[in-house]
Tab-separated table of C-alpha atoms and ligand atoms in Angstrom:
chain	number	residue	atom	x	y	z
A	1	MET	CA	8.616	-39.788	-11.466
A	2	ASN	CA	7.815	-37.888	-14.640
A	3	LEU	CA	9.440	-34.718	-15.836
A	4	ARG	CA	6.374	-32.605	-15.191
A	5	SER	CA	6.331	-33.378	-11.491
A	6	ALA	CA	10.109	-32.978	-11.358
A	7	LEU	CA	9.798	-29.556	-12.916
A	8	LEU	CA	7.044	-28.516	-10.573
A	9	ALA	CA	9.196	-29.635	-7.698
A	10	PHE	CA	12.110	-27.642	-9.070
A	11	GLY	CA	10.066	-24.565	-8.445
A	12	ALA	CA	8.648	-21.574	-10.143
A	13	GLY	CA	12.021	-19.775	-10.195
A	14	LEU	CA	12.928	-21.275	-13.493
A	15	VAL	CA	9.551	-21.154	-15.132
A	16	PHE	CA	9.187	-18.495	-17.798
A	17	MET	CA	12.568	-17.134	-16.903
A	18	GLY	CA	13.381	-14.676	-19.622
A	19	GLY	CA	10.263	-15.367	-21.664
A	20	ALA	CA	10.106	-16.472	-25.261
A	21	ALA	CA	10.559	-12.998	-26.784
A	22	ASN	CA	14.274	-12.853	-25.981
A	23	ALA	CA	14.826	-16.587	-25.845
A	24	ALA	CA	18.390	-17.833	-25.943
A	25	ASN	CA	19.792	-20.591	-28.128
A	26	LEU	CA	22.090	-22.624	-25.947
A	27	SER	CA	24.266	-25.599	-26.702
A	28	ILE	CA	25.593	-28.223	-24.348
A	29	VAL	CA	28.379	-30.608	-25.250
A	30	SER	CA	28.400	-34.073	-23.753
A	31	GLY	CA	29.824	-37.514	-24.441
A	32	ASP	CA	27.769	-39.262	-21.781
A	33	THR	CA	27.748	-43.064	-22.022
A	34	GLY	CA	24.860	-45.549	-22.249
A	35	ASN	CA	21.492	-43.821	-22.390
A	36	GLY	CA	22.923	-40.597	-20.896
A	37	LEU	CA	22.292	-38.406	-23.937
A	38	ALA	CA	18.712	-39.646	-24.356
A	39	VAL	CA	17.991	-38.840	-20.713
A	40	LEU	CA	19.602	-35.433	-21.139
A	41	ARG	CA	17.394	-34.700	-24.150
A	42	GLU	CA	14.273	-35.426	-22.091
A	43	GLN	CA	15.481	-33.026	-19.423
A	44	LEU	CA	16.303	-30.350	-21.990
A	45	ASP	CA	12.842	-30.641	-23.529
A	46	ALA	CA	11.409	-29.846	-20.114
A	47	PHE	CA	13.815	-26.930	-19.667
A	48	GLU	CA	12.866	-25.550	-23.073
A	49	LYS	CA	9.178	-25.748	-22.264
A	50	ALA	CA	9.618	-23.990	-18.961
A	51	THR	CA	11.944	-21.210	-20.109
A	52	GLY	CA	11.329	-20.693	-23.812
A	53	ASN	CA	15.057	-21.139	-24.422
A	54	LYS	CA	16.313	-23.701	-26.926
A	55	VAL	CA	19.101	-26.135	-26.122
A	56	THR	CA	21.018	-28.206	-28.664
A	57	ILE	CA	23.123	-31.189	-27.637
A	58	VAL	CA	26.500	-31.429	-29.328
A	59	PRO	CA	27.221	-35.159	-28.933
A	60	MET	CA	30.773	-36.381	-28.446
A	61	PRO	CA	32.481	-39.788	-28.445
A	62	SER	CA	32.256	-41.299	-24.985
A	63	SER	CA	36.048	-41.486	-24.510
A	64	THR	CA	36.853	-38.816	-21.969
A	65	SER	CA	40.342	-38.505	-23.495
A	66	ASP	CA	38.904	-37.668	-26.932
A	67	GLN	CA	36.513	-35.164	-25.378
A	68	PHE	CA	39.271	-33.482	-23.442
A	69	GLY	CA	41.437	-33.053	-26.547
A	70	GLN	CA	38.581	-31.432	-28.452
A	71	TYR	CA	37.447	-29.155	-25.599
A	72	LYS	CA	40.970	-27.876	-25.067
A	73	LEU	CA	41.098	-26.857	-28.726
A	74	TRP	CA	37.678	-25.200	-28.694
A	75	LEU	CA	38.381	-23.297	-25.518
A	76	ALA	CA	41.830	-22.212	-26.650
A	77	ALA	CA	40.183	-20.820	-29.792
A	78	GLY	CA	37.593	-18.895	-27.739
A	79	ASN	CA	34.734	-20.887	-29.294
A	80	SER	CA	31.426	-19.221	-28.423
A	81	ASP	CA	29.258	-21.943	-30.010
A	82	ILE	CA	29.351	-24.077	-26.875
A	83	ASP	CA	27.754	-22.635	-23.738
A	84	VAL	CA	27.838	-25.591	-21.359
A	85	TYR	CA	30.431	-28.367	-21.117
A	86	GLN	CA	29.903	-31.668	-19.336
A	87	THR	CA	33.294	-32.069	-17.673
A	88	ASP	CA	35.133	-35.010	-16.125
A	89	VAL	CA	36.083	-34.787	-12.444
A	90	ILE	CA	39.803	-34.701	-13.356
A	91	TRP	CA	39.665	-31.674	-15.646
A	92	ALA	CA	38.956	-28.783	-13.299
A	93	PRO	CA	42.540	-27.577	-12.795
A	94	GLN	CA	43.300	-27.876	-16.517
A	95	LEU	CA	40.289	-25.995	-17.868
A	96	SER	CA	39.701	-23.574	-15.031
A	97	ASP	CA	40.932	-20.445	-16.842
A	98	GLN	CA	38.390	-20.827	-19.634
A	99	LEU	CA	35.328	-21.464	-17.473
A	100	LEU	CA	33.122	-19.107	-15.499
A	101	ASP	CA	33.278	-18.942	-11.716
A	102	LEU	CA	29.967	-20.386	-10.489
A	103	THR	CA	30.486	-19.584	-6.812
A	104	GLU	CA	28.065	-16.648	-6.552
A	105	ALA	CA	25.386	-18.074	-8.807
A	106	THR	CA	25.205	-21.403	-6.969
A	107	LYS	CA	25.628	-20.305	-3.372
A	108	ASP	CA	21.950	-21.001	-2.628
A	109	VAL	CA	22.204	-24.673	-3.674
A	110	ILE	CA	25.811	-25.800	-3.498
A	111	GLY	CA	25.408	-26.931	0.125
A	112	GLN	CA	23.151	-29.765	-1.058
A	113	HIS	CA	26.123	-31.508	-2.666
A	114	PHE	CA	28.897	-33.598	-1.083
A	115	PRO	CA	31.580	-31.116	0.033
A	116	SER	CA	34.435	-33.323	-1.248
A	117	ILE	CA	33.013	-33.219	-4.780
A	118	VAL	CA	32.504	-29.458	-4.652
A	119	GLU	CA	36.074	-29.224	-3.411
A	120	SER	CA	37.336	-31.263	-6.391
A	121	GLN	CA	35.745	-28.702	-8.730
A	122	THR	CA	37.139	-25.698	-6.889
A	123	VAL	CA	40.423	-24.282	-8.162
A	124	ASN	CA	42.033	-21.432	-6.224
A	125	GLY	CA	38.702	-20.534	-4.677
A	126	LYS	CA	36.832	-20.604	-7.987
A	127	LEU	CA	33.988	-23.072	-8.523
A	128	VAL	CA	34.666	-24.085	-12.116
A	129	ALA	CA	31.941	-26.706	-12.453
A	130	MET	CA	28.757	-27.766	-10.747
A	131	PRO	CA	28.568	-31.451	-9.735
A	132	LEU	CA	26.195	-33.497	-11.894
A	133	PHE	CA	26.915	-37.094	-10.873
A	134	THR	CA	29.695	-38.987	-9.169
A	135	ASP	CA	31.144	-42.356	-10.127
A	136	ALA	CA	32.935	-45.319	-8.595
A	137	PRO	CA	33.257	-48.657	-10.386
A	138	ALA	CA	31.867	-51.977	-9.269
A	139	LEU	CA	32.645	-55.611	-9.932
A	140	TYR	CA	29.586	-56.904	-11.743
A	141	TYR	CA	29.089	-60.661	-11.386
A	142	ARG	CA	26.643	-63.233	-12.723
A	143	LYS	CA	24.688	-64.526	-9.725
A	144	ASP	CA	23.250	-67.429	-11.715
A	145	LEU	CA	26.626	-68.685	-12.950
A	146	LEU	CA	28.383	-68.362	-9.602
A	147	GLU	CA	25.547	-70.220	-7.955
A	148	LYS	CA	25.604	-72.941	-10.599
A	149	TYR	CA	29.270	-73.688	-9.851
A	150	GLY	CA	29.092	-73.090	-6.093
A	151	LYS	CA	31.286	-69.955	-6.096
A	152	GLN	CA	31.293	-66.758	-4.039
A	153	PRO	CA	31.986	-63.281	-5.459
A	154	PRO	CA	35.798	-62.894	-5.285
A	155	LYS	CA	37.543	-60.755	-2.671
A	156	THR	CA	40.975	-60.785	-4.336
A	157	TRP	CA	42.190	-60.527	-7.944
A	158	ASP	CA	43.647	-64.030	-7.692
A	159	GLU	CA	40.269	-65.395	-6.631
A	160	LEU	CA	38.637	-63.491	-9.459
A	161	ALA	CA	41.025	-64.987	-12.025
A	162	ALA	CA	40.535	-68.526	-10.670
A	163	THR	CA	36.731	-68.303	-10.558
A	164	ALA	CA	36.538	-66.580	-13.935
A	165	LYS	CA	38.666	-69.314	-15.523
A	166	GLU	CA	36.781	-72.204	-13.983
A	167	VAL	CA	33.319	-70.868	-14.789
A	168	GLN	CA	34.365	-69.796	-18.287
A	169	ASP	CA	35.891	-73.203	-19.117
A	170	LYS	CA	32.991	-75.212	-17.715
A	171	GLU	CA	30.435	-73.033	-19.482
A	172	ARG	CA	32.287	-73.418	-22.764
A	173	GLU	CA	32.339	-77.184	-22.307
A	174	ALA	CA	28.596	-77.014	-21.729
A	175	GLY	CA	28.179	-75.299	-25.113
A	176	ASN	CA	28.290	-71.622	-24.062
A	177	LYS	CA	31.011	-71.001	-26.640
A	178	ASP	CA	31.206	-67.207	-26.550
A	179	ILE	CA	31.608	-66.736	-22.818
A	180	TRP	CA	34.594	-64.943	-21.281
A	181	GLY	CA	35.604	-64.721	-17.635
A	182	TYR	CA	36.279	-61.014	-17.179
A	183	VAL	CA	35.761	-57.860	-19.254
A	184	TRP	CA	37.170	-54.434	-18.413
A	185	GLN	CA	38.607	-51.344	-20.153
A	186	GLY	CA	42.036	-51.968	-21.709
A	187	ASN	CA	42.058	-49.398	-24.509
A	188	SER	CA	44.823	-46.800	-24.545
A	189	TYR	CA	42.873	-43.935	-22.877
A	190	GLU	CA	41.846	-42.472	-19.527
A	191	GLY	CA	39.690	-45.500	-18.711
A	192	LEU	CA	42.831	-47.671	-18.620
A	193	THR	CA	44.395	-45.226	-16.176
A	194	CYS	CA	41.350	-45.828	-13.944
A	195	ASN	CA	41.574	-49.637	-14.205
A	196	ALA	CA	45.342	-49.738	-13.698
A	197	LEU	CA	45.257	-47.313	-10.771
A	198	GLU	CA	42.870	-49.791	-9.117
A	199	TRP	CA	45.207	-52.754	-9.747
A	200	VAL	CA	48.188	-50.809	-8.393
A	201	LYS	CA	46.500	-49.192	-5.395
A	202	SER	CA	44.718	-52.428	-4.418
A	203	ASN	CA	48.100	-54.166	-4.409
A	204	GLY	CA	49.671	-51.619	-2.038
A	205	GLY	CA	51.501	-49.908	-4.935
A	206	GLY	CA	50.418	-46.298	-4.334
A	207	GLN	CA	48.656	-43.748	-6.529
A	208	ILE	CA	51.142	-42.978	-9.364
A	209	ILE	CA	51.803	-39.528	-7.876
A	210	GLU	CA	51.088	-39.063	-4.195
A	211	ALA	CA	49.205	-36.118	-2.688
A	212	ASP	CA	52.529	-34.400	-1.841
A	213	GLY	CA	53.564	-34.485	-5.512
A	214	SER	CA	56.130	-37.304	-5.224
A	215	ILE	CA	56.251	-39.810	-8.084
A	216	SER	CA	55.680	-43.266	-6.601
A	217	ILE	CA	54.719	-45.459	-9.559
A	218	ASN	CA	58.073	-47.202	-10.089
A	219	ASN	CA	57.774	-49.843	-7.362
A	220	PRO	CA	57.614	-53.673	-7.287
A	221	LYS	CA	54.022	-53.829	-6.037
A	222	ALA	CA	52.826	-51.681	-8.922
A	223	ALA	CA	54.772	-53.824	-11.400
A	224	GLU	CA	53.362	-57.004	-9.878
A	225	ALA	CA	49.801	-55.646	-10.184
A	226	ILE	CA	50.183	-54.777	-13.871
A	227	GLU	CA	51.843	-58.127	-14.664
A	228	ARG	CA	48.920	-59.846	-12.965
A	229	ALA	CA	46.483	-58.039	-15.255
A	230	LYS	CA	48.586	-58.981	-18.265
A	231	GLY	CA	48.000	-62.614	-17.360
A	232	TRP	CA	44.255	-62.136	-17.875
A	233	VAL	CA	44.530	-61.143	-21.526
A	234	ASN	CA	43.543	-64.052	-23.738
A	235	THR	CA	42.978	-66.373	-20.767
A	236	ILE	CA	39.951	-64.925	-18.953
A	237	SER	CA	39.635	-61.736	-21.036
A	238	PRO	CA	39.226	-61.615	-24.821
A	239	PRO	CA	42.292	-60.392	-26.755
A	240	GLY	CA	40.094	-57.501	-27.927
A	241	VAL	CA	39.926	-56.208	-24.346
A	242	LEU	CA	43.003	-54.139	-25.175
A	243	ALA	CA	40.710	-52.023	-27.363
A	244	TYR	CA	37.714	-51.968	-25.013
A	245	GLN	CA	36.237	-48.862	-23.440
A	246	GLU	CA	33.200	-48.902	-21.146
A	247	GLU	CA	30.642	-49.558	-23.855
A	248	GLU	CA	32.504	-52.484	-25.442
A	249	ALA	CA	32.784	-54.178	-22.049
A	250	ARG	CA	29.086	-53.565	-21.409
A	251	GLY	CA	28.223	-54.968	-24.852
A	252	VAL	CA	29.862	-58.328	-24.055
A	253	TRP	CA	28.415	-58.379	-20.560
A	254	GLN	CA	24.883	-57.387	-21.445
A	255	THR	CA	24.579	-60.040	-24.148
A	256	GLY	CA	25.375	-62.595	-21.453
A	257	ASN	CA	28.936	-63.315	-22.570
A	258	ALA	CA	30.946	-62.508	-19.443
A	259	VAL	CA	31.077	-63.901	-15.912
A	260	PHE	CA	32.542	-60.673	-14.445
A	261	MET	CA	32.775	-57.068	-15.591
A	262	ARG	CA	34.408	-53.947	-14.208
A	263	ASN	CA	32.226	-50.976	-14.982
A	264	TRP	CA	30.675	-47.815	-13.565
A	265	PRO	CA	27.151	-47.664	-12.072
A	266	TYR	CA	25.565	-46.523	-15.360
A	267	ALA	CA	25.757	-50.159	-16.513
A	268	TYR	CA	23.540	-51.306	-13.637
A	269	GLY	CA	20.261	-49.828	-14.840
A	270	LEU	CA	20.934	-50.768	-18.465
A	271	GLY	CA	21.831	-54.334	-17.435
A	272	ASN	CA	18.413	-54.603	-15.826
A	273	GLY	CA	16.618	-53.168	-18.861
A	274	ALA	CA	13.952	-55.144	-20.705
A	275	ASP	CA	16.287	-55.892	-23.640
A	276	SER	CA	19.175	-57.153	-21.492
A	277	ALA	CA	20.165	-60.836	-21.502
A	278	VAL	CA	21.401	-60.478	-17.907
A	279	LYS	CA	18.320	-58.766	-16.458
A	280	ASP	CA	17.889	-59.857	-12.797
A	281	LYS	CA	20.809	-62.287	-13.140
A	282	PHE	CA	23.603	-60.143	-11.717
A	283	ASP	CA	24.715	-58.145	-8.737
A	284	VAL	CA	27.647	-55.915	-7.800
A	285	VAL	CA	30.370	-55.972	-5.145
A	286	PRO	CA	33.414	-53.749	-4.561
A	287	LEU	CA	36.432	-54.505	-6.766
A	288	PRO	CA	38.850	-57.174	-5.477
A	289	ALA	CA	42.006	-56.546	-3.459
A	290	GLY	CA	45.563	-57.416	-4.505
A	291	SER	CA	47.930	-59.478	-2.391
A	292	GLY	CA	50.582	-58.908	0.260
A	293	GLU	CA	51.099	-55.925	2.495
A	294	GLY	CA	48.815	-52.964	1.815
A	295	ALA	CA	46.298	-55.049	-0.144
A	296	THR	CA	42.853	-53.452	-0.166
A	297	SER	CA	39.873	-52.965	-2.438
A	298	ALA	CA	40.321	-49.788	-4.488
A	299	ALA	CA	37.894	-47.938	-6.755
A	300	THR	CA	38.945	-44.936	-8.835
A	301	LEU	CA	36.866	-41.848	-8.179
A	302	GLY	CA	35.091	-40.684	-11.317
A	303	GLY	CA	32.260	-38.310	-12.002
A	304	TRP	CA	30.911	-35.552	-14.221
A	305	ASN	CA	30.109	-31.894	-13.759
A	306	LEU	CA	28.699	-28.977	-15.696
A	307	ALA	CA	30.695	-25.888	-16.548
A	308	VAL	CA	29.871	-22.673	-18.377
A	309	SER	CA	32.253	-21.429	-21.038
A	310	LYS	CA	33.780	-18.015	-20.522
A	311	TYR	CA	32.974	-17.387	-24.182
A	312	SER	CA	29.238	-18.101	-23.895
A	313	LYS	CA	27.062	-15.335	-25.319
A	314	SER	CA	24.225	-16.233	-22.933
A	315	PRO	CA	25.990	-16.846	-19.632
A	316	ASP	CA	22.946	-16.190	-17.412
A	317	GLU	CA	20.768	-18.661	-19.268
A	318	ALA	CA	23.660	-21.144	-19.382
A	319	VAL	CA	24.096	-20.901	-15.604
A	320	ALA	CA	20.342	-21.407	-15.158
A	321	LEU	CA	20.572	-24.534	-17.310
A	322	VAL	CA	23.456	-25.880	-15.229
A	323	LYS	CA	21.534	-25.272	-12.011
A	324	PHE	CA	18.490	-26.953	-13.468
A	325	LEU	CA	20.349	-30.105	-14.568
A	326	ALA	CA	22.248	-30.359	-11.276
A	327	SER	CA	19.138	-29.819	-9.129
A	328	PRO	CA	17.931	-32.567	-6.765
A	329	GLU	CA	14.886	-33.154	-8.972
A	330	MET	CA	16.907	-33.635	-12.149
A	331	GLN	CA	19.584	-35.696	-10.391
A	332	LYS	CA	16.827	-37.928	-9.094
A	333	PHE	CA	15.411	-38.260	-12.582
A	334	LYS	CA	18.864	-39.164	-13.928
A	335	ALA	CA	19.489	-41.596	-11.064
A	336	LEU	CA	16.242	-43.414	-11.822
A	337	LYS	CA	16.741	-43.480	-15.584
A	338	ALA	CA	20.517	-43.879	-15.925
A	339	SER	CA	21.581	-45.245	-12.500
A	340	ASN	CA	24.104	-42.431	-12.071
A	341	LEU	CA	25.229	-41.720	-8.507
A	342	PRO	CA	23.836	-38.342	-7.382
A	343	THR	CA	26.043	-35.675	-5.865
A	344	VAL	CA	23.088	-34.370	-3.851
A	345	GLN	CA	23.503	-36.022	-0.465
A	346	ALA	CA	19.793	-36.323	0.404
A	347	LEU	CA	19.112	-38.545	-2.616
A	348	TYR	CA	20.930	-41.451	-0.941
A	349	ASP	CA	17.920	-41.664	1.403
A	350	ASP	CA	15.360	-41.410	-1.383
A	351	ALA	CA	12.897	-44.328	-1.316
A	352	ASP	CA	12.211	-44.381	-5.084
A	353	ILE	CA	15.912	-44.516	-5.897
A	354	ALA	CA	16.539	-47.254	-3.318
A	355	LYS	CA	13.716	-49.299	-4.804
A	356	GLU	CA	14.473	-48.850	-8.493
A	357	GLN	CA	18.289	-48.537	-8.524
A	358	SER	CA	19.488	-50.359	-5.439
A	359	ILE	CA	23.161	-49.904	-6.352
A	360	ILE	CA	22.899	-46.200	-5.515
A	361	PRO	CA	22.427	-46.207	-1.720
A	362	ARG	CA	24.761	-49.221	-1.521
A	363	TRP	CA	27.479	-47.324	-3.404
A	364	LYS	CA	27.620	-44.254	-1.159
A	365	GLU	CA	30.425	-45.710	0.971
A	366	VAL	CA	32.319	-47.011	-2.044
A	367	PHE	CA	32.486	-43.638	-3.759
A	368	GLN	CA	33.270	-41.871	-0.492
A	369	ALA	CA	36.311	-44.137	-0.055
A	370	ALA	CA	37.271	-43.997	-3.741
A	371	VAL	CA	40.834	-43.189	-4.794
A	372	PRO	CA	41.321	-39.923	-6.663
A	373	ARG	CA	43.544	-39.842	-9.715
A	374	PRO	CA	46.508	-37.504	-9.203
A	375	SER	CA	44.853	-34.536	-10.921
A	376	ALA	CA	45.205	-32.335	-7.840
A	377	PRO	CA	48.998	-32.760	-7.409
A	378	ALA	CA	49.761	-32.876	-11.171
A	379	LYS	CA	47.571	-29.805	-11.819
A	380	VAL	CA	47.712	-28.662	-15.462
A	381	LYS	CA	50.018	-31.555	-16.324
A	382	TYR	CA	47.556	-34.266	-15.297
A	383	ASN	CA	46.556	-35.313	-18.809
A	384	GLU	CA	50.174	-35.869	-19.787
A	385	VAL	CA	50.816	-37.833	-16.607
A	386	SER	CA	47.821	-39.993	-17.303
A	387	SER	CA	48.613	-40.572	-20.966
A	388	ASN	CA	52.162	-41.623	-20.067
A	389	PHE	CA	50.771	-43.995	-17.444
A	390	TRP	CA	48.132	-45.573	-19.669
A	391	THR	CA	50.728	-45.970	-22.460
A	392	ALA	CA	53.200	-47.748	-20.151
A	393	THR	CA	50.355	-49.980	-18.977
A	394	HIS	CA	49.037	-50.685	-22.460
A	395	ASP	CA	52.552	-51.529	-23.664
A	396	THR	CA	52.943	-54.015	-20.829
A	397	LEU	CA	49.553	-55.609	-21.425
A	398	SER	CA	50.360	-55.988	-25.134
A	399	GLY	CA	53.661	-57.750	-24.426
A	400	ASN	CA	55.741	-54.722	-25.278
A	401	GLY	CA	58.253	-54.696	-22.408
A	402	SER	CA	57.933	-55.857	-18.795
A	403	ALA	CA	55.985	-53.854	-16.237
A	404	ALA	CA	59.186	-53.221	-14.249
A	405	ASP	CA	61.021	-51.801	-17.286
A	406	ASN	CA	58.033	-49.783	-18.492
A	407	LEU	CA	57.466	-48.284	-15.038
A	408	GLU	CA	61.109	-47.344	-14.774
A	409	MET	CA	60.878	-45.473	-18.069
A	410	LEU	CA	57.608	-43.938	-16.975
A	411	GLU	CA	59.231	-42.604	-13.810
A	412	ALA	CA	61.970	-40.938	-15.869
A	413	LYS	CA	59.354	-39.319	-18.134
A	414	LEU	CA	57.289	-38.091	-15.206
A	415	ASP	CA	60.393	-36.688	-13.507
A	416	LYS	CA	61.154	-34.696	-16.620
A	417	LEU	CA	57.556	-33.552	-16.989
A	418	LYS	CA	57.494	-32.417	-13.380
A	419	GLY	CA	60.658	-30.359	-13.626
A	420	ALA	CA	61.209	-28.318	-10.499
A	421	ASN	CA	57.556	-28.537	-9.562
A	422	TRP	CA	54.211	-29.755	-10.800
B	501	GLC	C1	33.825	-42.571	-16.183
B	501	GLC	C2	34.218	-41.688	-15.022
B	501	GLC	C3	35.238	-40.682	-15.444
B	501	GLC	C4	36.421	-41.398	-16.069
B	501	GLC	C5	35.971	-42.249	-17.235
B	501	GLC	C6	37.121	-43.062	-17.802
B	501	GLC	O1	33.112	-41.848	-17.115
B	501	GLC	O2	33.114	-41.025	-14.475
B	501	GLC	O3	35.649	-39.898	-14.346
B	501	GLC	O4	37.426	-40.505	-16.462
B	501	GLC	O5	34.957	-43.131	-16.819
B	501	GLC	O6	36.745	-43.772	-18.915
């Protein structure tokens, strides 16, 4: 599918909207990972051609935590230089006051999207962001290596650790010196909250804060799950994993130096790119389960949306841009080029997507069962909750206190942060 046919499919509504005489200069801020910004630029070129408006990308580091910190500052200062923000699924309650209500402007198209995702971007009846793509991580595994050693993709974390160790050690003996068993995201940032929530939830240890607002993280199953992950560092995972974000993990994986990787679907298309050492050598399965009562596979729900700043000087054009990028045609384009999971329901039955990015239809059930981070119960305090959680986890992984002690301290901090109510 090329952009011209996508644009034609998008319809004449957009074309020559406004006209070049009073063209707007828009800017969109995004820290998309992988080839996300390059794909966005292609889409913006098409939008510019069709509308006469100009759109500049303000690129950001891909850490969602760094983006959030910067956006909070810009919005608090009433910055009118940014019209459109690409926003993480967890931010809606925290940024809602500074973003336009998109309810009216999107009522003709919002029904195309999964209602649960629309719901996650709705705060007190206000649609603060339009869904762009959804996310749920996968366990990437090397088909060739598992086959070579007669192994199956693991169903539990203990199986994963055992297989990773055996394959890693045997490969090293065979001269594959740089190989590691398992790469994931252990840096001190939101991505670690996602990984650790999966370890805890999959081990029957709850969701940090439950939907009713109660703080549940200080429990033995959660501590056991984090201690288990600590055991991976420097045995099946490189010591540097404690500084890894998504792209560092993908770097090791895509050069052929990992047996397993935890990552989001964007890594699927890139892993099958012409320049990838693992092209056609890998597949994905849901993340492993923990052990004991309540053990289950758990994937953290991620995803990105588009919001219009309240301070934009061209709000109509900015809304048109958001609708354009979130349209079925553009989501299809992005799915094909960046293997992002669409939020438009019909695209899960699209034959081109199924053929070119087979993870997408297979991942519909995984993201629909994915575990949300506690951004709804913690409301405007979510970022502080998360940063306290990832710090307690990072401390434990680095040998700075036991999981049990760190979770006990975390509980006390969260209690204080909560006060009478979230
Ligand atoms: C992915 C997810 C996002 C999450 C981030 C953490 O980008 O889509 O929701 O916060 O990873 O690193």
